[in-house]
CSV table of C-alpha atoms in Angstrom, one decimal:
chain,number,residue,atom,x,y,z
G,1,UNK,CA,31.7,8.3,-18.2
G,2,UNK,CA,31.6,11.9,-17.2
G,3,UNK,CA,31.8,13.3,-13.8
G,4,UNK,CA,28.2,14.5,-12.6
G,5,UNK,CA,28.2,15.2,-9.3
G,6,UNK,CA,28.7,18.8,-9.7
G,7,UNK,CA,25.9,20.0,-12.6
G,8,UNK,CA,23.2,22.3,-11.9
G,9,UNK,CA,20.1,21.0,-14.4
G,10,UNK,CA,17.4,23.8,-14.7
G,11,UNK,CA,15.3,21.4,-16.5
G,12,UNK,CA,15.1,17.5,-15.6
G,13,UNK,CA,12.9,14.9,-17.2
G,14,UNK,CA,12.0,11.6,-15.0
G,15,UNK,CA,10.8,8.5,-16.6
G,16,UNK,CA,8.8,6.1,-15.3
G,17,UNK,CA,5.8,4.7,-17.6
G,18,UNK,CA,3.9,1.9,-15.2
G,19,UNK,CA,2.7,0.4,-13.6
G,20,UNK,CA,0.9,2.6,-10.8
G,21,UNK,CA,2.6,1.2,-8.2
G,22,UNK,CA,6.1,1.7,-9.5
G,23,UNK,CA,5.6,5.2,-10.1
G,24,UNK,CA,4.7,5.6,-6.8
G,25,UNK,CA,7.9,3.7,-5.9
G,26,UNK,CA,9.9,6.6,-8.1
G,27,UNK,CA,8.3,9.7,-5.6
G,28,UNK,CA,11.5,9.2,-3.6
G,29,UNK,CA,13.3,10.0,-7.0
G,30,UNK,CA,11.7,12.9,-7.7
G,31,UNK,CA,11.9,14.4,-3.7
G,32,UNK,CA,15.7,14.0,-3.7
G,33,UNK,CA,16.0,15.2,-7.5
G,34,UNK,CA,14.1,18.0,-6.3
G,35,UNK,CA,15.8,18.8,-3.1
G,36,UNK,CA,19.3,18.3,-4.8
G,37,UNK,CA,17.8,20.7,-7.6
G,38,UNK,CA,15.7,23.5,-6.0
G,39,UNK,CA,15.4,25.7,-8.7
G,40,UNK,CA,14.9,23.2,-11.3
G,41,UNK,CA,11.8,22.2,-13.3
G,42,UNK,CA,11.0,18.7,-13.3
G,43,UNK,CA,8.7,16.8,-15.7
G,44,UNK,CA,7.6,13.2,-15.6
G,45,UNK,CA,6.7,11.1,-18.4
G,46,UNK,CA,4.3,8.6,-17.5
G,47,UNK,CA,1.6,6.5,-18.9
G,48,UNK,CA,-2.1,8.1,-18.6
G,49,UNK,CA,-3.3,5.8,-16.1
G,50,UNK,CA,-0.8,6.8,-13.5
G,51,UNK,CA,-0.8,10.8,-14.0
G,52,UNK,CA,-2.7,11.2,-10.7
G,53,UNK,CA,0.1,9.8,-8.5
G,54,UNK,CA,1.7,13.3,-9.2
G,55,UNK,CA,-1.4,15.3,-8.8
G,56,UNK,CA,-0.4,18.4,-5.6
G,57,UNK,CA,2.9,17.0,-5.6
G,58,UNK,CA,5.0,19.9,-5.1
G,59,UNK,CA,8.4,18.5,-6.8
G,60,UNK,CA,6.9,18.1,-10.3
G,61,UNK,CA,6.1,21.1,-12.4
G,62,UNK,CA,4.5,19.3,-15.7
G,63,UNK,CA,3.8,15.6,-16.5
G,64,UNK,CA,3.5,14.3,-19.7
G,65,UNK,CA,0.9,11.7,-20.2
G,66,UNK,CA,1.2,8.7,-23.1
G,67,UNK,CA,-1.9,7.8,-24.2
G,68,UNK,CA,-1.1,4.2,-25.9
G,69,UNK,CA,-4.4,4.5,-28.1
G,70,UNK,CA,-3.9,7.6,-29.0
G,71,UNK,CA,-0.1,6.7,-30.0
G,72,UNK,CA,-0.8,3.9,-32.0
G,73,UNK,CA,0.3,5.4,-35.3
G,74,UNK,CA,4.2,5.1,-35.0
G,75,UNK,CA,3.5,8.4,-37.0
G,76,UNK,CA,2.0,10.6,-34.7
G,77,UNK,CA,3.9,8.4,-31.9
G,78,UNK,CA,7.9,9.4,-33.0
G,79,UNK,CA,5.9,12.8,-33.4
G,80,UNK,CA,5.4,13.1,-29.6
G,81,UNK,CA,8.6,11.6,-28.7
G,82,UNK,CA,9.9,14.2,-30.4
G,83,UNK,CA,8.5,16.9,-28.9
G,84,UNK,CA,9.2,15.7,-25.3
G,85,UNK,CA,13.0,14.9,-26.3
G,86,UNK,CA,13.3,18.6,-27.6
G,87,UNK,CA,11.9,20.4,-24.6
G,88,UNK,CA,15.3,21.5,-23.4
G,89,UNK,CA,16.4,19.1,-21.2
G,90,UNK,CA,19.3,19.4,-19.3
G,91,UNK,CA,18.9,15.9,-17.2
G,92,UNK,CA,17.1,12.8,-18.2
G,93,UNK,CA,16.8,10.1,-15.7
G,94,UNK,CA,15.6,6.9,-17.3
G,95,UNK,CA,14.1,4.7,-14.6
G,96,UNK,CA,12.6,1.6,-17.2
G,97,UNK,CA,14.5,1.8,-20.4
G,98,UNK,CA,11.3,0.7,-22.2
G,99,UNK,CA,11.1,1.4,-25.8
G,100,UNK,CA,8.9,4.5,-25.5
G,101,UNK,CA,11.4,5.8,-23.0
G,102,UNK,CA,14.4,5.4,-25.1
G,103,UNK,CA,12.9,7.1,-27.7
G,104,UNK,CA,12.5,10.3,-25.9
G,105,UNK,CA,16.2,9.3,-25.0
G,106,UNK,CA,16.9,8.8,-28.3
G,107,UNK,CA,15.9,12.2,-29.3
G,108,UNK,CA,17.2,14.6,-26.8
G,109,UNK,CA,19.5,16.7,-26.9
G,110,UNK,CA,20.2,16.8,-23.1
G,111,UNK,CA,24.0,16.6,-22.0
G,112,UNK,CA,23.5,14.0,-19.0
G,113,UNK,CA,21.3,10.9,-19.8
G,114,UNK,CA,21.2,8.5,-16.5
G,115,UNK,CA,19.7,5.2,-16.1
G,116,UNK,CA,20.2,2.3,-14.1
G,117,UNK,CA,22.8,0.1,-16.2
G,118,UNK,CA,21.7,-0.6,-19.4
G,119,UNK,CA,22.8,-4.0,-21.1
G,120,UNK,CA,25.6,-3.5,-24.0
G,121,UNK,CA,23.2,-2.5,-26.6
G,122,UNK,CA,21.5,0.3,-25.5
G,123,UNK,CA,24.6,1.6,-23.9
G,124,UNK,CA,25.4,4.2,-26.9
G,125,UNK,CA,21.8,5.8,-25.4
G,126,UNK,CA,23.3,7.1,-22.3
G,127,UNK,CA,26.0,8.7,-20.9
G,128,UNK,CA,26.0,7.6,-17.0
G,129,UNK,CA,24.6,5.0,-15.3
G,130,UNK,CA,25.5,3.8,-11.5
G,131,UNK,CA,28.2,0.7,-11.6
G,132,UNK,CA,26.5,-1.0,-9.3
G,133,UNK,CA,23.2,-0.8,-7.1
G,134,UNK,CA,22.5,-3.4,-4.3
G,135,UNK,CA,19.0,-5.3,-3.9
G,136,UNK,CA,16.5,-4.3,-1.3
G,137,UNK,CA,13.5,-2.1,-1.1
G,138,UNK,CA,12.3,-1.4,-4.9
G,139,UNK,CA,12.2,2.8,-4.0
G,140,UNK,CA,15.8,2.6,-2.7
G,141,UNK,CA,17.1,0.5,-5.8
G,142,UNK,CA,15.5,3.3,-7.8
G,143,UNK,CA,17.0,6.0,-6.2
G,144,UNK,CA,20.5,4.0,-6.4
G,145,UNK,CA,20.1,5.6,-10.3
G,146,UNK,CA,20.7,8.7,-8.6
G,147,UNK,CA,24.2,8.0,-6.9
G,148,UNK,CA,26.5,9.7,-10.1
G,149,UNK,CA,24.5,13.1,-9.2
G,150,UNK,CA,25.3,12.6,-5.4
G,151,UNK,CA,22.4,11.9,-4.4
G,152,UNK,CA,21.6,8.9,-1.8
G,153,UNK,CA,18.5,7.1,-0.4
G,154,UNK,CA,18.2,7.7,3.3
G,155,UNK,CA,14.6,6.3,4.7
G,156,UNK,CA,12.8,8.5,2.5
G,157,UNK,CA,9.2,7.3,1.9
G,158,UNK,CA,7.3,7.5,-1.3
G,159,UNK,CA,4.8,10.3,-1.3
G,160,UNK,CA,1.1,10.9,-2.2
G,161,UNK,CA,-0.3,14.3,-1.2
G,162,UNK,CA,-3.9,14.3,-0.9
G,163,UNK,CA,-5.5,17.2,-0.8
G,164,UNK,CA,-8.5,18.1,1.3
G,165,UNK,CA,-11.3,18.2,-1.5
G,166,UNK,CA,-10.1,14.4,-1.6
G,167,UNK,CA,-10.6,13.4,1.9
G,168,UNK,CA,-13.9,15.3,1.5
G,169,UNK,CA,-14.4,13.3,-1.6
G,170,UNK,CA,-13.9,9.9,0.7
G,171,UNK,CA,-15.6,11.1,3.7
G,172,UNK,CA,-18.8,11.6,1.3
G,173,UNK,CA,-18.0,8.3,-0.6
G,174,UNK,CA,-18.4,6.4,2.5
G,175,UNK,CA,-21.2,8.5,4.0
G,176,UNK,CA,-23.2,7.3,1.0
G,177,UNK,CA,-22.3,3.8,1.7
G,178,UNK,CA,-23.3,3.9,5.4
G,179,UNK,CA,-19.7,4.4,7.4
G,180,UNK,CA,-20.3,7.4,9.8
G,181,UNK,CA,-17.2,9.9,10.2
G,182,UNK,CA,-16.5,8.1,13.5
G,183,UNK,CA,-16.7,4.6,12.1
G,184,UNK,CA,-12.9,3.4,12.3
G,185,UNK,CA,-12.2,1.7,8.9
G,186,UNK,CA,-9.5,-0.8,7.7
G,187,UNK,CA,-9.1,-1.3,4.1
G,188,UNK,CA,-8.8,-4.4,2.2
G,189,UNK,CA,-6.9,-5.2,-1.3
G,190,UNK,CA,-7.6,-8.7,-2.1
G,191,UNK,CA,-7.3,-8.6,-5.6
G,192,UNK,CA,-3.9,-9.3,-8.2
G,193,UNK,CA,-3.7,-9.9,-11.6
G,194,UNK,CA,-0.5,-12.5,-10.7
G,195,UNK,CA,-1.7,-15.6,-8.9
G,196,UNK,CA,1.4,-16.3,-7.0
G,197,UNK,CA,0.8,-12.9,-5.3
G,198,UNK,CA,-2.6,-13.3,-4.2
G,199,UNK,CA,-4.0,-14.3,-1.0
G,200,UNK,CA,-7.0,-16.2,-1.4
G,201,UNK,CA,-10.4,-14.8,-1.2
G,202,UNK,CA,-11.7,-17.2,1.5
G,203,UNK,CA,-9.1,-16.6,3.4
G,204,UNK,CA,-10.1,-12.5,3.0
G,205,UNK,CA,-13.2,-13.5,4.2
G,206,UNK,CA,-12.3,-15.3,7.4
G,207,UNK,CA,-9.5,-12.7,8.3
G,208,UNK,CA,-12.9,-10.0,8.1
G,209,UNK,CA,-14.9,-12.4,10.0
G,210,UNK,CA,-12.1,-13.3,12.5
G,211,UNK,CA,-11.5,-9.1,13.0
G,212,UNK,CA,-14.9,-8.5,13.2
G,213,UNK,CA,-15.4,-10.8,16.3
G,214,UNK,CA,-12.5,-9.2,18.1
G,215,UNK,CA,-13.0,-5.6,17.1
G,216,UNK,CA,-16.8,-4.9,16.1
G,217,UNK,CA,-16.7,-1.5,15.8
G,218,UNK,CA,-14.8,-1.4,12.5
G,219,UNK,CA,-15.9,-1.5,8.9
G,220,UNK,CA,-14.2,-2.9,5.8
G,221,UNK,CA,-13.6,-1.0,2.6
G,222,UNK,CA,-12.8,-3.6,0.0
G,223,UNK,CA,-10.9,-1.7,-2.7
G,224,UNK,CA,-10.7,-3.2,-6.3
G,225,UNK,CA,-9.4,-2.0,-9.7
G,226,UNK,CA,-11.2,-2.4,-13.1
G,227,UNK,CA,-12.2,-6.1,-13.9
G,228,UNK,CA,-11.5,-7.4,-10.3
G,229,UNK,CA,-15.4,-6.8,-8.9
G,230,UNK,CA,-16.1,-10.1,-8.6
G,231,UNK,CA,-12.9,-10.7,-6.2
G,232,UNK,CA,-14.2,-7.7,-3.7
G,233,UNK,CA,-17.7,-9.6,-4.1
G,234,UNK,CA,-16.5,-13.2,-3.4
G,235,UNK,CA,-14.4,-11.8,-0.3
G,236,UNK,CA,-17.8,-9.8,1.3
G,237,UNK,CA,-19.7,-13.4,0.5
G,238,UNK,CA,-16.7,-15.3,2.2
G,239,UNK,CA,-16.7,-12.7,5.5
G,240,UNK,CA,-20.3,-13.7,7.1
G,241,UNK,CA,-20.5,-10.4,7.8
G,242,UNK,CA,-21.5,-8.4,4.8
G,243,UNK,CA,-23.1,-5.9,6.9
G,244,UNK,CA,-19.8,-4.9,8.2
G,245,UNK,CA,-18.1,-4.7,4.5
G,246,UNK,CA,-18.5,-1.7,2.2
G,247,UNK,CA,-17.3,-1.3,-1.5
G,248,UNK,CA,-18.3,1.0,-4.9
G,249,UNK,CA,-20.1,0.0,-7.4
G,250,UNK,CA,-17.4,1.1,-10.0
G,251,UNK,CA,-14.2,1.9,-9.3
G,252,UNK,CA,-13.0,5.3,-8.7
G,253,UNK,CA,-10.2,7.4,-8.7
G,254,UNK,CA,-6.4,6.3,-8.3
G,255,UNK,CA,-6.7,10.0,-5.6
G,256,UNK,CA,-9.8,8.9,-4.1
G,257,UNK,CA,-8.6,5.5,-3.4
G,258,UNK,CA,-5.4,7.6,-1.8
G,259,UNK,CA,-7.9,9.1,0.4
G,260,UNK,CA,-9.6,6.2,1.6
G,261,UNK,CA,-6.4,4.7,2.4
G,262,UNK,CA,-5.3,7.5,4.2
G,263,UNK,CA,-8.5,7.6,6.0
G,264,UNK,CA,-8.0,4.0,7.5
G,265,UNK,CA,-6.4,2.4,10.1
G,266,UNK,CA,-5.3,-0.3,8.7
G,267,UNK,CA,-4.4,-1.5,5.1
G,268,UNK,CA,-4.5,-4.9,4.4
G,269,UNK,CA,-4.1,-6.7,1.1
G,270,UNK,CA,-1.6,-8.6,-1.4
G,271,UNK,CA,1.6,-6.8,-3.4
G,272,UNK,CA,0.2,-4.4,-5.5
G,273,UNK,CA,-0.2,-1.1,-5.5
G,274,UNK,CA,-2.4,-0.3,-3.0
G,275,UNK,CA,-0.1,-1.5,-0.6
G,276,UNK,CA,2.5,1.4,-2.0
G,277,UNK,CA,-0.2,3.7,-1.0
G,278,UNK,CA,-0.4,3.1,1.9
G,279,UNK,CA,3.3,3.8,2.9
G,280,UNK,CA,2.5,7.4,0.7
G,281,UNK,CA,0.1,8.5,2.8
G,282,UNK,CA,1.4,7.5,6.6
G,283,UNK,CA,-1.3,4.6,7.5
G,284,UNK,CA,0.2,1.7,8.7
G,285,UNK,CA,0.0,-2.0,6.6
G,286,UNK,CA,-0.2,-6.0,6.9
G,287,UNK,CA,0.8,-7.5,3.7
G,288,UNK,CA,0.8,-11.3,2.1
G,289,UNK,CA,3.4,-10.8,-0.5
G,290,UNK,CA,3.5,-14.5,-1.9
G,291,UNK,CA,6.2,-14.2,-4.3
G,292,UNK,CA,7.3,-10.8,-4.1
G,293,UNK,CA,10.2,-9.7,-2.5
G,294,UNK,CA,11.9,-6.0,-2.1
G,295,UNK,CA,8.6,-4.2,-2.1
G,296,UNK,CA,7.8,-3.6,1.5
G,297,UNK,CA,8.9,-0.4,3.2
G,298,UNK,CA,11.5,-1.0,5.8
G,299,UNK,CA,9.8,0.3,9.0
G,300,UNK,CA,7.8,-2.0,12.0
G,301,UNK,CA,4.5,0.0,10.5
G,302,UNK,CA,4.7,-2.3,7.1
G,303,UNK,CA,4.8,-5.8,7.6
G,304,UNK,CA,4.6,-8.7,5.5
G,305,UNK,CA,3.1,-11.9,6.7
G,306,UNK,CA,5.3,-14.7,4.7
G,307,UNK,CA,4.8,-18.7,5.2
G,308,UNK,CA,8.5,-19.3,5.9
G,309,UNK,CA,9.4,-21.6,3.5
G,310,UNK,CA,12.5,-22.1,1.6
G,311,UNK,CA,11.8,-20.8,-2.0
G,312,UNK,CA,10.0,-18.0,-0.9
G,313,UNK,CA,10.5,-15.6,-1.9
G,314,UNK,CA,10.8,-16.6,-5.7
G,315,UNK,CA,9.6,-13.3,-7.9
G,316,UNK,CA,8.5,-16.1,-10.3
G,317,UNK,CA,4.7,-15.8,-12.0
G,318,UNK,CA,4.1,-19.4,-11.9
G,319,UNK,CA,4.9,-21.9,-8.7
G,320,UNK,CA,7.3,-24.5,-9.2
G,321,UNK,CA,6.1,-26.6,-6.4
G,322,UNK,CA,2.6,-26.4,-7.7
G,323,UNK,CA,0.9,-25.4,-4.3
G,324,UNK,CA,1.1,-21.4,-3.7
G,325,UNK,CA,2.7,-22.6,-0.4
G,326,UNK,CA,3.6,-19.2,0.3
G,327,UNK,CA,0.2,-17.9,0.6
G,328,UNK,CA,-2.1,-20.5,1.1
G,329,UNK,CA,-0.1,-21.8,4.2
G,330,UNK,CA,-0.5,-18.0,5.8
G,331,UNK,CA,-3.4,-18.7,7.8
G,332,UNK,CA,-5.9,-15.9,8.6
G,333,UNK,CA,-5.3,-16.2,12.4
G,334,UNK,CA,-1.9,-15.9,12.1
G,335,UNK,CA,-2.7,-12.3,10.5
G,336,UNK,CA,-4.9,-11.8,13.2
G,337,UNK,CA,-2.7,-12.1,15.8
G,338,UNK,CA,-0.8,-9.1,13.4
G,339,UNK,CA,-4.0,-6.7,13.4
G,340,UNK,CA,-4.7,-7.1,16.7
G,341,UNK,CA,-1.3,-5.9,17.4
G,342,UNK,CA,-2.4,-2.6,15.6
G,343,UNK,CA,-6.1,-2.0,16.3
């Protein structure tokens, strides 16, 4: 591998496709690309869903946007590809190696090609990758794909900039559901589409209740994503005190949500990306990871609340012991004792 600690790119493509969460986790990235860079352009190819991440952020000149139904015809797909590999690139950084990233690899003609290390086969695509990364904090290990440029990870935070429209946008979203501009608010994530990473509902419900008792004067935003409704319902039944929780009747806007977020408190939910979120726009978070590990930001304002036992924790989708242990044996008052710390 060549030396590039010393190039000068005028025109640097990032890739990161999904999901939201982990291209929120690649902000950092694009900061230090673009403080390392000044005068360069840089583009993100993403999927559709998580263009908004980069909406206002100042770093990122264009994103391009893959719209899966739109690319189903391999056609009109290698067609696209194409185009975004042949849009003068100087620097691609690779941060999935998924087949619709290589691709765009595939076809440009860039001189520098980085990704983390690729297994033997795919090698021949790039021409640098870091020879070895250590484990911790997913936005650090993704800025470790950085270190042949000379670029390091130090602290820095993934970012969402919300703009003011979008806290005016939130303010009049919860106006409309009855939370005054005064009303201090904690927001809750209860859903997951992984079992072993999500807190149950009930137990949602009692931490609300259990808040409630202690510190009346706050409401509860239950946030949810498409299809998960019926968790934010079940967790407002479990609470007691529905009169106290507040949530949309369709789901909004990935920026909206940012604004909410930003608006609270508190955030409290599983390991998704709401959680990510919260670190992006400075409000403080509790979080029961369950299986997950390396996705917490490493300051005393993000804290996750783990049961303490042995094989936790695992990263596996499915629980060998058979009991979800690591979450259902985190008790709502122990996260109490946690929130009151903070409100």
């Amino acid at each position: 591998m060549k030396d590039i600690s010393s190039i000068d790119p005028k025109k640097i493509l990032v890739c990161q496709l999904r999901q939201i969460g982990d291209v929120v986790l690649v902000t950092p990235s694009v900061s230090l690309l673009h403080k390392k860079f000044p005068d360069a352009e840089i583009h993100v190819l993403t999927e559709e869903k998580c263009t908004q991440v980069f909406d206002n952020n100042p770093a990122v000149s264009r994103v391009w946007a893959i719209n899966k139904k739109e690319l189903r015809n391999p056609f009109k797909a290698l067609a696209f590809y194409w185009k975004i590999g042949r849009s003068g690139y100087d620097l691609v950084v690779d941060f999935q190696q998924l087949p619709r990233c290589r691709w765009v690899v595939l076809f440009s003609d860039a001189p520098v090609k980085l990704a983390d290390r690729p297994p033997w086969y795919n090698r021949w695509l790039y021409t640098n990758w870091p020879e070895y990364i250590p484990g911790g904090y997913a936005a650090m290990y993704k800025a470790g794909v950085l270190k042949p440029l000379g670029i390091d990870w130090n602290q820095e935070r993934p970012k969402i900039y919300v703009s003011d429209q979008e806290r005016a946008e939130a303010e009049a979203c919860l106006k409309s559901l009855g939370v005054g501009a005064d009303e201090p608010l904690i927001t809750i994530d209860a859903s997951h589409r992984r079992h072993t990473r999500k807190w149950p509902e009930e137990y949602y419900g009692k931490l609300i209740r259990l808040i409630s008792e202690k510190r009346p004067q706050y409401k509860f935003f239950l946030l949810y994503g498409p299809g998960e409704k019926d968790v934010a319902s079940k967790v407002m039944k479990e609470s007691g005190v529905a009169d106290k929780c507040v949530m949309v009747d369709q789901p909004g806007s990935l920026r909206v949500m940012a604004a909410l977020i930003e608006r609270a408190d508190l955030h409290i939910g599983n390991c998704s990306a709401p959680r990510h979120f919260a670190v992006a726009v400075g409000t403080q978070s509790i979080v029961m990871p369950g299986s997950s590990g390396g996705w917490g930001f490493p300051s005393p304002e993000h804290e996750d609340v783990v049961a303490g036992i042995d094989c936790e924790p695992c990263g596996n989708e499915s629980c060998e012991r058979g009991d979800l242990a690591c979450l259902t044996k985190v008790m709502p008052e122990d996260v109490l004792l946690r929130v009151l710390d903070r409100v």
